[in-house]
Structure formats: structure tokens, C-alpha cells
Amino acid sequence: MPSSHRIFLVVTFFFSLVLADLTQQGQYDYGFNVDLRLRKREPSQSPIVTGLPRVNGQPPLRLDIRDLEKDKDMWTLYILALNWMQYTDQESPFSWYQITGIHGAPALTWQDVDPTPGNEHSGYCTHVSILFPTWHRPYLALYEQVLYNIVQYIASLYPLELQDRIQKAADSFRVPYWDWAAAPPEGESVLPLAVGGSSTVDIEGPNGVQTISNPLFSYVFRPFNGSTFPDFPYNTWRETKRAPRPVSSPNATSNNSFVAHALDTHLPSFQQRLYNIFTNYPNYTNFSNEAWIPNDNNGTYDSLESIHDSIHTVGGGVYGHLAIIAYSGFDPLFWLHHANVDRIFAMWQVLYNNSYVVPQTAIYSSHTTSPGETEDSQTALTPFFSNATHFWTSDAVRDLEIFNYTYADVANKTRADVTALINSRYGNFTPASMFLTTDGTQRHHSRHAGHQSQHPSQAKPHRSNGLSWNSQTSTHPSLSAVFKGNKYREWIANVRVSKQAMGGSFSVHLFLGEVPSDPTSWPVASNLVGTLGIFAHRGKHGMSHGMSVDRKVAGTIPMTSALMQMASLGEVPSLHAEDVVPFLQSNLEFRISLTDGRTAEPQDVDGLCISIVSSMVTAPDSETKLAEWGEVESHFDLFV
């Protein structure tokens, strides 16, 4: 049976389980009893991830959330579908609760894909694993498929005179992503207002304009089961929170404005890390996950997984659900974040398509994997079925178009096209952009650079709040203070630490100068260089059978942009080693904070090591070339 027919065959059973006889507060009221209307047809739902129908033979685009918002019909269908899914009975395997619960808590067994012995308290997600990027690809495809089915049904409820127009939007529906490393439009935050602005939203659906709960703001558990979150204060909160205040109250509210401020402050660091990963990580093993490999190259401490971790900890804030592995999937921001991670993976694949999954030993457990097992490109990506008897594998999902979606940044793009996009969108905080600008090369700064014909950007360069230099808004130091010929020095703090060192997620913050006395201000401090987030387990959803507590992970905090700012202000003569090393030795400070609001002394953080390294980097002489890194030089240990 064709996949498109199978998707529509199963959709009616799903909707027969969705709504109770009475519309609940915050839910869109379609004006009739959907549950009763649909009980006449009850074919079985299928857990098989098929991919969605193409449109005119082409895979539709997953759009940046700000672009999707500009398409009124598709945006309306997206919000209504999220709202519908979040109000689905939690007992349904295709409810928000169970689909998001695949990732971690409540460690449910989904579609009879049973846990291996000792892993009953783990979710299915793979972390610190060679499978980290590939496992999340079919997970997103399943989520997208469930939402797509809802979208198709909602489109059928519109008045006949609107159905052709609405159905056209429904046919092309794909889930959006959130580009947290791109400068947002002028006057906006990195965190879209649609996500954190209001707990309600006015939406014009098939039954007119209504005010409903904003499904991007939070997820409300219906019913709430405190045993899913055995530790305080999560066992008192009936909805997901971001940087909640006051923490001790069952009625704590999300502080999305603080999260937005923190994300803006971290934009230079996130963008530098992403630029460095694109330019200096051609090997999939290094790129894919954050496992620290002893005696490996000091230039490959970072990874896609590690930068992903920092988005979780900064985006969740103190006590935020997004900042805890087992709880993060319930936050709607998780899905926007991971669609972006998948897009970055797809862009990297265009650059380095000859490198992929090789056999590696599993370090941490999942619902179906124990530490010590070998994971490779044929390992089953459970619980995602490709057919009735088999699971998707990394080999099978290598090409994202197997699921019939794509991104504007990779669709029909050459390596040169993707390289130009990376230089223009993610290079504003690197000296490479200064070199390109002085060389006379025209640069663009749109986060829609891959989609310019449809969405030309009107945004001006973003001014971040942290300690950083921006090629478009900052005073430029002299070329001789930065370059030796066509080379500049990239400065990085390499960090390695035991992932479970603190029994939960924590962060390493780097500062130049005096550290603020109030730890709550660290994520938004004016002299913050950057933060490395360690995304970890806590409670009964943490350590599982055979898991080693001392396993180390690695990541980086780039310092080049902050040093460029210091050079432009005359605080340090140049970026050359003879000037920077004594400056850092006198001014560089760090602190440790936990996601429960506490701080920690460095000596109490198992396995912590922070070393300062640099590399001479050859700046690209055109937008279609990547920066080229030289050997990494070690300078001194900040802490060991």
C-alpha cells in the first residue's frame, strides 16, 4: 500500500480518540462533537514512519518559524494541530504526552518496543552516541507525520468556499525549525515572540476566531501525574516551564523574557561555535556527539550534540523542563530546536558527504541499548518502524528526503552554495568576516539567505547583549592587530567534564573581568564570554544499569569575538599569542551553576578541565570557500 494512502487510512482512528464530549478550556471549539462523528470509522492506527506525500513531485520545505508565521493559512493549521495534539487523551500513543515521552520521562514503552533488562527507567533517546543526529531524524518524522494527519483533518472542516485554499496549505505542511544561531530581525529576540510572548493566542479556524492556549508557550499535563517527575518542584507543576519564578510555588510562571535575554546574550557564542563546527569538523564521529576521546586532537572538542546541549540549558533556564534530558521533550520549544539540529546536520552532510556513522561503543543507556554495546549504521533506531517488522537505521535515514521533506538551505544546493550561506549567516562574529569585507566581497546577513527569492530580509545586523565583537556593528581593530597575512588566530576554551558530575544539568560560564556576585545574572552578564551547558539526567530517569558515572563529555567556549571586542576597545593590543595569553591569565574567570539554582566549586565537579588553546586560521578569500584551520596550540590550563 502506498505510504500516502496508509497515512490517511489510519488518521480517522486517531481522531476518534482525541476529544471528549465537551471542549476543554484553552482548546479550539470546532462547534460539533468530533468524537461522536468519527466513531463510525475505526481502522487501526499505525506506528510506521512513512514520510509524507510530496507536492508536485517535490518534498516540501521545513521553514524557519518566522517564515512559517508569515503564511497565515499554514500557520493557523500548525497552531490548531499543535493545540489538538496537546489536548489528545494521554493514553493515546499518538498524543503529545506519549510522542514527546518517547525521548525520556516517563520512560514508557511505546508500541510494544520493550526495554532491555536494566533500562526500564530510560527513554529511547541516544545521547553521547554516534547515533545522536540520526536517531532524532525519524523521531522528528514521526512527530511531523502525526501533526500532518491532524492538519489534513482540520483542513477538511473549513467551509467549502475556503477548502481549496486551505487544502493547498495543508498539502505542503511540514514542521518548522528555530534558527537560534542566526541574527533575528531588528527589534526582535532570538526567541520568537510566538513562542514566549503570550500563554494564549487568537486563531481563526474553521469555526471562527477564538482565543486558545498558545501551544508553543507550554504543554499542560492532562491529567498531571507527579510520579512522572518524582523530584521537587517538577512534581508540583502541571505545565512545562522556562526559567520559572518563584521556584518554590506550584503556580510558578515561565520567565520567557529572561530566557530571551539570555539567548540574545549567547548569540555570538552560539554562532561562533556553529561556524567553527562547519569549518573544522569534517569527520562525522567528532561532529556528531560530545563524547570526549582521550588523546584526540585538541581542535575537536566541540560537536553538534554539545552546542545542542547549551541551547537546552540556556533555553530552559534554572529549573526549566527543557534543561533536563528526561523532561525536555514535553516543552514545545524542543521540537523547534531539534528541527534546527536536523537542518544543521543536513547542511553538514552537503559539506562532508563522505563521512558518516562508524561502529562505536554505546556509553550511556537508552530504553533498548546498554553501555558497551556496539552501535553502527545498521543499529535499529528504536522505536521507529520503517515497516511492520523492521526499524529505521542510520543508513536508511542518511538522505533526509526519504521522509519527503527538505530545507531551503540544502534543497538543490551545491557545496559552494551552502558554504556561501554559512559564511554570510554565521560568520558575523568571526575575523573571517572582517577579512572578506575588507577584500571587497559583498556579504549578506539574512537568516533567509537560502530562501531569498521568496523572503528577502529587511533585518539590520543584530546587536547582542554580551561581550562580543560584530563585524557589522563594532569598531574594527586594525588588520595588523588581527591578521598575519591572510591568517588570524582563533581562541577557544576547551572543556571536558563528567556528564553526571552534578547529578543533573549544569553550566560552565566564562567571563572577562570581575564576575557578578548574583549567580542568577550570569547568563545575561555584560562581560560573559560564553557558556557551555552540560545536558544531563536527574532522578530516577538518570543513571541506569551499567552506566559509568565518570564518562566525560567535551565542548568549547569560543573567545575570539570577545577578544576582538577587547582589541577594538584597546584593552588588549592584538589577537596574537604574545598579547592574548597574559591578558587571559590576568582576566579570564569561570563559574559553575546548576539548573536547580545552586552554584558549585570547581574542585567539586568531577573530571572538570578547562584548557586554553588557539589555532591559526586561514580566512576564506571568497564566500564560497571555508576557513581553513591549522594545528591547535595549547597555551595554559585555566583549571585541571
XYZ file of C-alpha atoms in Angstrom:
640
model
C 0.000 0.000 0.000
C 1.420 3.470 -0.899
C 2.629 5.413 2.118
C 0.305 8.347 1.432
C -2.728 6.016 1.487
C -1.551 4.363 4.681
C -1.237 7.758 6.401
C -4.811 8.703 5.532
C -6.121 5.217 6.284
C -5.046 5.433 9.898
C -5.960 9.027 10.575
C -9.617 8.522 11.455
C -8.946 6.181 14.358
C -6.542 8.705 15.786
C -9.170 11.407 15.768
C -11.796 9.129 17.326
C -9.685 9.187 20.473
C -8.919 12.865 20.511
C -11.661 14.978 22.003
C -14.024 14.458 24.875
C -17.675 15.361 24.505
C -17.029 18.854 25.860
C -14.332 21.207 24.651
C -11.884 21.993 27.443
C -10.696 25.449 28.435
C -7.985 26.626 26.078
C -8.953 24.160 23.361
C -10.273 25.239 19.966
C -14.025 24.573 19.715
C -14.907 23.185 16.294
C -18.602 23.510 17.022
C -19.619 19.860 16.955
C -18.846 16.576 18.668
C -15.884 15.317 16.685
C -15.541 12.236 18.867
C -19.098 11.026 18.181
C -18.875 11.872 14.483
C -15.752 9.814 13.962
C -16.552 6.709 15.976
C -18.318 5.345 12.880
C -14.923 4.617 11.298
C -12.191 2.947 13.322
C -9.335 1.473 11.268
C -6.145 0.774 13.208
C -3.529 3.449 13.744
C -0.041 2.555 12.574
C 3.290 3.348 14.237
C 5.120 3.027 10.914
C 7.005 6.208 9.967
C 6.318 6.503 6.273
C 7.221 10.005 5.244
C 4.571 12.367 3.896
C 3.200 12.817 0.379
C 5.224 15.006 -1.953
C 3.685 18.026 -3.652
C 4.045 18.141 -7.427
C 6.763 15.530 -7.130
C 8.880 17.636 -4.757
C 9.482 17.386 -0.996
C 8.038 20.488 0.695
C 10.280 22.713 2.789
C 10.541 22.856 6.534
C 10.531 26.607 7.119
C 12.076 28.818 9.765
C 9.302 29.502 12.296
C 9.344 33.223 11.484
C 8.779 32.438 7.811
C 6.013 29.968 8.572
C 4.282 32.651 10.627
C 4.079 34.834 7.505
C 1.944 32.194 5.769
C -1.379 32.760 7.539
C -3.105 29.577 6.389
C -0.222 27.230 7.146
C 0.495 28.972 10.463
C -3.150 28.625 11.505
C -3.148 24.915 10.657
C 0.113 24.447 12.586
C -1.194 26.138 15.740
C -4.523 24.303 15.559
C -2.779 20.947 15.033
C -0.462 21.521 17.992
C -3.446 22.520 20.108
C -5.344 19.397 19.040
C -2.397 17.096 19.732
C -1.796 18.611 23.164
C -5.436 18.036 24.136
C -5.390 14.429 22.943
C -6.006 11.860 25.674
C -2.631 10.988 27.193
C -3.498 7.286 26.923
C -3.314 7.544 23.128
C 0.092 6.500 21.719
C -0.183 9.457 19.339
C -0.866 12.091 21.979
C 1.580 14.877 22.775
C 2.284 13.145 26.086
C 3.305 9.834 24.543
C 5.083 11.056 21.414
C 7.188 13.514 23.414
C 7.579 10.924 26.169
C 9.479 8.664 23.770
C 12.508 10.864 24.425
C 12.748 10.427 28.209
C 10.230 10.526 31.048
C 8.024 8.735 31.824
C 10.208 6.008 30.233
C 7.112 4.473 28.690
C 7.314 1.513 26.347
C 5.969 2.780 23.038
C 4.192 0.412 20.646
C 5.485 -2.668 22.478
C 9.158 -1.895 21.802
C 10.237 -3.293 25.145
C 13.227 -2.153 27.217
C 16.308 -4.287 27.530
C 16.998 -5.527 31.087
C 18.045 -2.747 33.445
C 16.903 0.078 31.160
C 13.270 0.339 32.254
C 13.770 3.884 33.574
C 15.445 5.267 30.435
C 13.830 6.871 27.416
C 14.690 5.792 23.889
C 16.853 8.807 23.025
C 20.540 8.296 22.247
C 22.941 10.789 23.836
C 26.744 10.814 23.844
C 26.281 8.438 20.918
C 27.347 8.111 17.309
C 23.594 7.846 16.618
C 22.647 11.197 18.160
C 21.894 13.027 14.847
C 20.416 10.023 13.064
C 18.096 8.838 15.879
C 16.400 12.213 16.066
C 15.677 12.273 12.309
C 12.944 9.586 12.293
C 11.744 10.904 15.671
C 11.030 14.264 14.060
C 9.491 12.482 11.067
C 7.063 10.629 13.376
C 6.110 13.864 15.126
C 5.684 15.569 11.753
C 3.527 12.704 10.477
C 1.186 12.871 13.473
C 0.781 16.637 13.087
C 0.311 16.312 9.317
C -2.578 13.897 9.836
C -4.239 16.359 12.192
C -3.679 19.194 9.722
C -5.403 17.233 6.936
C -8.464 16.606 9.060
C -8.716 20.194 10.289
C -8.457 21.426 6.690
C -11.487 19.274 5.811
C -13.584 21.120 8.415
C -13.348 24.528 6.724
C -16.312 25.913 4.757
C -16.465 24.653 1.186
C -15.623 28.049 -0.294
C -12.275 28.022 1.589
C -11.301 24.391 1.275
C -9.239 24.625 -1.936
C -7.083 27.383 -0.461
C -6.711 25.734 2.945
C -6.029 22.316 1.450
C -3.207 23.750 -0.628
C -1.530 24.916 2.590
C -2.275 21.581 4.281
C -0.663 19.585 1.476
C 2.654 21.421 1.913
C 2.660 21.379 5.700
C 5.926 20.455 7.366
C 7.138 21.256 10.896
C 9.168 24.476 11.291
C 12.599 24.970 12.810
C 14.080 27.674 15.044
C 17.460 29.025 13.958
C 18.992 30.005 17.301
C 22.358 30.927 15.720
C 21.071 33.466 13.182
C 20.610 37.150 13.964
C 16.877 37.818 14.342
C 15.089 40.692 12.604
C 15.743 44.137 14.043
C 13.923 44.720 17.323
C 13.268 41.018 17.906
C 14.862 38.425 20.155
C 16.486 35.157 19.203
C 13.476 33.593 20.979
C 10.494 34.198 18.675
C 7.646 36.174 20.216
C 5.230 33.493 19.020
C 6.934 31.044 21.381
C 7.396 33.071 24.543
C 5.227 36.151 24.178
C 1.850 35.057 25.489
C 0.186 31.996 27.007
C -2.829 32.489 24.716
C -3.232 33.148 21.026
C -6.099 34.341 18.832
C -6.587 31.970 15.921
C -9.081 31.940 13.053
C -10.042 28.319 12.480
C -12.956 26.557 10.778
C -15.345 27.815 13.478
C -14.199 31.436 13.517
C -11.754 33.438 15.619
C -11.144 32.071 19.115
C -8.672 32.653 21.921
C -6.939 29.386 22.769
C -3.938 28.256 24.786
C -0.715 29.012 22.923
C 0.660 25.525 22.184
C 4.183 26.937 21.697
C 4.230 28.572 25.134
C 3.884 25.407 27.223
C 2.336 21.969 27.458
C -0.246 21.296 30.175
C -0.413 17.728 31.512
C -3.976 16.357 31.442
C -4.028 14.683 33.877
C -0.882 15.511 35.801
C 0.917 12.540 37.351
C 3.544 13.606 39.865
C 5.269 10.223 39.618
C 6.463 11.203 36.132
C 8.502 13.916 37.837
C 9.471 12.454 41.230
C 11.626 15.384 42.306
C 10.607 18.825 43.548
C 9.485 21.226 42.106
C 8.629 19.348 38.901
C 6.201 17.163 40.833
C 4.100 20.254 41.598
C 3.942 21.855 38.133
C 1.091 20.906 35.841
C 2.672 22.507 32.789
C 6.142 22.917 31.324
C 8.156 25.948 32.471
C 11.100 28.037 31.250
C 13.195 29.810 33.899
C 10.185 29.618 36.273
C 9.638 32.040 39.166
C 9.061 31.672 42.057
C 10.592 28.213 42.038
C 9.008 27.130 45.327
C 5.450 27.799 44.154
C 3.129 25.304 42.422
C 1.907 28.352 40.479
C 5.349 29.403 39.229
C 5.277 31.127 35.851
C 7.755 30.978 32.995
C 10.105 33.928 32.660
C 10.403 33.896 28.880
C 11.736 37.452 28.809
C 14.759 36.320 30.818
C 15.244 33.319 28.508
C 15.060 35.660 25.508
C 17.653 37.972 27.082
C 19.948 35.023 27.799
C 19.641 33.689 24.257
C 20.437 37.129 22.846
C 23.482 37.362 25.101
C 24.677 33.953 23.935
C 24.068 34.525 20.226
C 27.729 35.395 19.475
C 28.931 32.258 21.249
C 26.373 30.009 19.559
C 27.151 31.473 16.160
C 30.918 31.147 16.613
C 30.567 27.541 17.711
C 28.398 26.680 14.738
C 30.767 28.429 12.319
C 33.718 26.560 13.826
C 31.920 23.220 13.584
C 31.087 23.786 9.931
C 34.645 24.826 9.086
C 36.726 22.453 11.230
C 34.775 19.226 11.806
C 34.835 17.142 8.609
C 34.740 13.838 10.500
C 31.270 12.568 11.446
C 32.437 10.924 14.677
C 33.772 14.225 16.033
C 30.891 16.246 14.615
C 28.046 14.011 15.797
C 28.436 13.675 19.542
C 30.094 15.072 22.640
C 31.956 12.023 23.947
C 35.462 13.031 24.970
C 38.070 10.949 23.167
C 41.317 10.877 25.197
C 44.449 11.882 23.313
C 42.385 13.133 20.399
C 43.004 16.408 18.591
C 42.567 19.431 20.898
C 40.846 21.117 17.965
C 37.832 18.820 18.005
C 36.372 19.213 21.488
C 33.091 20.558 20.156
C 30.210 18.782 18.401
C 26.662 19.205 17.153
C 25.447 17.492 20.317
C 27.416 19.777 22.619
C 26.116 23.012 21.110
C 22.651 21.432 21.165
C 23.116 20.868 24.908
C 23.829 24.542 25.515
C 20.594 25.548 23.763
C 18.741 23.220 26.130
C 20.306 24.670 29.277
C 20.088 28.342 28.249
C 16.618 27.918 26.709
C 15.284 26.072 29.745
C 16.909 28.235 32.381
C 17.036 27.386 36.082
C 14.511 24.613 36.749
C 13.174 24.709 33.190
C 11.912 21.402 31.767
C 13.900 21.973 28.568
C 17.153 21.860 30.579
C 16.672 18.264 31.787
C 17.127 15.376 29.319
C 14.211 13.277 30.553
C 11.761 16.207 30.746
C 12.821 18.297 27.753
C 10.617 16.711 25.077
C 7.437 17.972 26.710
C 8.421 21.622 26.077
C 7.184 22.692 22.613
C 10.484 24.512 22.068
C 12.200 21.104 21.985
C 10.710 20.348 18.565
C 11.664 23.679 17.015
C 15.181 23.243 18.409
C 15.605 19.701 17.120
C 14.279 20.540 13.665
C 17.092 23.110 13.553
C 19.614 20.498 14.729
C 18.437 18.288 11.866
C 18.821 21.193 9.414
C 22.395 21.797 10.626
C 23.071 18.076 10.195
C 21.717 18.262 6.642
C 23.926 21.266 5.833
C 26.967 19.481 7.255
C 26.138 16.472 5.089
C 26.354 18.628 1.966
C 29.816 19.794 3.035
C 31.205 16.423 4.118
C 29.075 13.748 2.487
C 31.812 11.102 2.523
C 31.931 10.804 6.328
C 29.208 9.003 8.279
C 28.415 6.583 11.078
C 31.168 4.115 12.017
C 30.955 1.466 14.762
C 31.287 2.925 18.255
C 30.617 1.613 21.738
C 27.497 2.911 23.481
C 28.444 4.964 26.538
C 25.028 5.627 28.070
C 21.910 3.530 28.118
C 18.660 4.077 26.298
C 15.405 2.134 26.609
C 16.793 -0.515 24.257
C 20.575 -0.077 24.481
C 23.042 -0.836 27.273
C 26.506 0.669 27.740
C 29.174 -1.376 25.991
C 27.002 -2.437 23.062
C 28.275 -1.632 19.582
C 26.283 0.975 17.663
C 26.724 1.288 13.912
C 24.931 2.408 10.777
C 22.687 -0.683 10.863
C 21.666 -0.323 14.511
C 17.894 -0.135 14.883
C 16.722 3.406 15.663
C 14.044 2.289 18.068
C 11.101 2.684 18.407
C 10.675 3.999 14.856
C 9.281 1.372 12.496
C 10.108 1.533 8.783
C 7.641 -1.275 8.111
C 5.686 -3.802 10.152
C 8.772 -5.760 11.201
C 11.822 -3.504 10.888
C 13.110 -0.250 12.319
C 14.770 2.640 10.580
C 18.582 2.615 10.621
C 21.189 5.342 10.151
C 21.937 4.020 6.672
C 18.259 4.271 5.763
C 17.859 7.875 7.000
C 21.130 9.247 5.576
C 19.172 11.133 2.908
C 16.566 13.291 4.635
C 14.349 13.236 1.551
C 13.454 9.629 2.385
C 10.829 11.266 4.604
C 9.789 13.722 1.860
C 10.884 16.979 3.422
C 13.855 19.277 2.916
C 15.216 22.699 3.872
C 15.779 25.730 1.656
C 19.405 25.752 2.819
C 20.136 22.369 1.207
C 17.485 21.807 -1.467
C 19.268 21.663 -4.850
C 22.309 23.320 -3.277
C 25.947 22.689 -4.134
C 28.740 22.649 -1.586
C 29.690 26.154 -2.734
C 26.103 27.344 -2.196
C 25.981 26.009 1.366
C 29.444 27.398 2.119
C 28.382 30.878 0.990
C 25.314 30.661 3.211
C 27.430 29.631 6.218
C 29.883 32.494 5.698
C 27.144 35.079 5.331
C 24.726 33.933 8.015
C 27.011 32.512 10.678
C 30.247 34.423 10.199
C 29.420 37.836 11.633
C 31.319 37.285 14.889
C 34.483 35.879 13.352
C 37.523 37.778 11.994
C 36.999 35.885 8.729
C 34.092 38.239 8.007
C 36.360 41.245 8.553
C 38.799 39.852 6.017
C 36.059 39.212 3.481
C 34.623 42.682 3.966
C 37.978 44.445 3.589
C 38.631 42.333 0.499
C 35.560 43.889 -1.061
C 33.391 40.793 -1.165
C 29.693 41.583 -0.843
C 28.207 39.962 2.262
C 24.573 39.252 3.115
C 23.176 38.850 6.601
C 19.734 37.442 6.111
C 18.694 34.432 8.088
C 16.654 33.704 4.933
C 19.743 33.628 2.717
C 18.807 30.214 1.380
C 15.271 31.426 0.640
C 15.994 34.889 -0.709
C 13.727 34.831 -3.716
C 10.679 34.361 -1.502
C 11.683 36.087 1.707
C 14.175 38.935 1.202
C 15.384 40.082 4.599
C 14.853 43.605 5.817
C 16.688 42.918 9.075
C 19.635 45.030 10.178
C 22.612 43.344 11.883
C 21.823 42.195 15.384
C 23.447 43.854 18.383
C 23.939 41.252 21.083
C 23.991 41.989 24.787
C 27.083 40.033 25.805
C 30.780 40.708 25.425
C 31.328 40.332 21.697
C 32.503 41.933 18.501
C 30.247 42.039 15.446
C 31.681 42.648 12.006
C 28.636 44.741 11.119
C 28.173 46.874 14.236
C 31.502 47.078 16.076
C 34.592 49.231 15.665
C 37.193 47.289 13.740
C 40.651 46.822 15.209
C 43.476 47.308 12.742
C 44.147 44.482 10.321
C 47.669 44.097 11.711
C 46.227 43.520 15.195
C 44.184 40.620 13.877
C 45.844 39.199 10.781
C 49.249 37.964 9.786
C 48.855 37.904 6.052
C 45.551 36.157 5.462
C 45.605 34.286 8.769
C 44.104 35.110 12.154
C 44.218 33.315 15.494
C 41.071 31.594 16.757
C 40.920 31.408 20.579
C 38.953 28.670 22.347
C 38.391 27.330 25.851
C 38.254 23.527 25.667
C 36.146 21.997 28.428
C 35.827 18.382 29.452
C 33.904 17.064 32.440
C 31.964 14.058 33.696
C 28.435 14.377 32.310
C 26.778 13.223 35.538
C 29.223 15.104 37.789
C 26.474 17.114 39.477
C 23.548 14.675 39.326
C 21.768 16.847 36.782
C 22.357 19.518 34.161
C 24.841 22.308 34.847
C 26.736 25.091 33.083
C 30.291 26.395 32.854
C 30.307 30.205 32.422
C 33.358 32.125 31.171
C 33.903 35.829 31.976
C 36.459 38.532 31.273
C 36.921 40.606 34.413
C 35.019 40.612 37.675
C 32.242 38.032 37.947
C 28.826 39.360 39.069
C 28.019 38.396 42.649
C 24.456 37.300 41.790
C 24.537 33.899 40.021
C 21.100 34.476 38.509
C 22.627 37.265 36.419
C 25.428 35.157 34.948
C 23.552 34.084 31.774
C 22.972 37.751 30.857
C 26.138 39.369 32.252
C 27.700 42.115 30.128
C 31.155 40.549 30.490
C 30.044 36.981 29.754
C 32.211 35.354 27.075
C 30.031 32.288 26.739
C 28.528 29.244 28.427
C 28.951 25.520 27.954
C 25.804 23.675 29.004
C 26.038 20.078 30.227
C 22.678 18.470 29.476
C 22.240 15.617 31.941
C 19.808 13.303 33.696
C 18.355 13.648 37.166
C 16.229 11.500 39.466
C 15.033 8.013 38.571
C 15.337 8.821 34.862
C 19.084 9.286 35.272
C 21.661 6.571 35.835
C 20.675 3.152 34.513
C 22.077 -0.357 34.541
C 25.749 -0.500 33.595
C 26.139 3.270 33.229
C 29.506 4.655 34.294
C 29.346 7.852 36.331
C 32.782 9.065 35.234
C 32.175 9.147 31.484
C 33.397 12.503 30.202
C 31.951 14.808 27.591
C 33.598 17.744 25.856
C 32.649 21.098 24.401
C 34.032 24.561 23.742
C 33.507 28.210 24.587
C 34.838 30.397 21.744
C 36.662 33.531 22.920
C 37.640 35.173 19.637
C 34.713 37.574 19.363
C 35.174 38.779 22.943
C 38.893 39.284 22.318
C 38.135 41.171 19.109
C 35.947 43.490 21.167
C 38.738 43.944 23.709
C 41.146 44.751 20.872
C 38.725 47.261 19.342
C 38.462 48.961 22.768
C 42.234 48.967 23.246
C 42.095 46.592 26.238
C 44.425 44.120 24.509
C 46.850 45.160 21.746
C 46.101 42.317 19.341
C 44.842 38.766 18.904
C 48.404 37.488 18.683
C 49.511 34.965 21.298
C 52.130 37.195 22.911
C 49.378 39.697 23.807
C 46.398 37.433 24.452
C 47.960 34.847 26.764
C 48.996 37.282 29.545
C 45.696 39.157 29.138
C 43.683 35.956 29.632
C 45.831 34.785 32.509
C 45.045 38.040 34.305
C 41.382 38.492 33.360
C 39.724 35.174 32.492
C 37.345 33.811 35.165
C 34.831 30.974 35.268
C 31.936 29.824 37.406
C 29.738 26.720 37.679
C 25.952 26.873 38.071
C 23.352 24.107 38.284
C 19.855 24.071 36.811
C 18.429 23.972 40.340
C 19.888 27.426 41.046
C 22.845 26.318 43.133
C 26.481 27.035 42.347
C 29.422 24.658 42.675
C 33.096 24.951 43.460
C 35.314 23.698 40.622
C 37.024 21.097 42.796
C 33.612 19.519 43.459
C 32.901 18.989 39.749
C 34.215 15.559 38.824
C 36.570 15.444 35.854
C 36.482 19.183 35.128
C 39.321 20.508 32.983
C 39.394 23.854 31.162
C 42.296 24.498 28.814
C 43.008 27.500 26.615
C 44.015 26.726 23.039
C 44.286 28.557 19.731
C 44.770 27.889 16.050
C 45.988 29.946 13.129
C 43.092 30.012 10.681
C 43.336 30.948 7.018
C 40.476 33.285 6.208
C 38.469 32.416 3.086
C 39.152 34.683 0.127
C 35.611 34.298 -1.183
C 32.164 33.498 0.174
C 32.252 30.072 -1.477
C 35.277 28.873 0.499
C 35.516 27.789 4.121
C 38.090 28.985 6.618
C 40.997 26.542 6.954
C 42.316 25.635 10.392
C 45.940 24.941 11.254
C 47.345 22.921 14.132
C 45.871 23.649 17.546
C 48.305 25.062 20.105
C 47.821 24.599 23.852
C 48.620 27.654 25.987
C 47.605 27.070 29.610
C 45.097 25.284 31.830
C 42.523 27.513 33.482
C 41.516 24.606 35.717
C 42.593 20.998 35.923
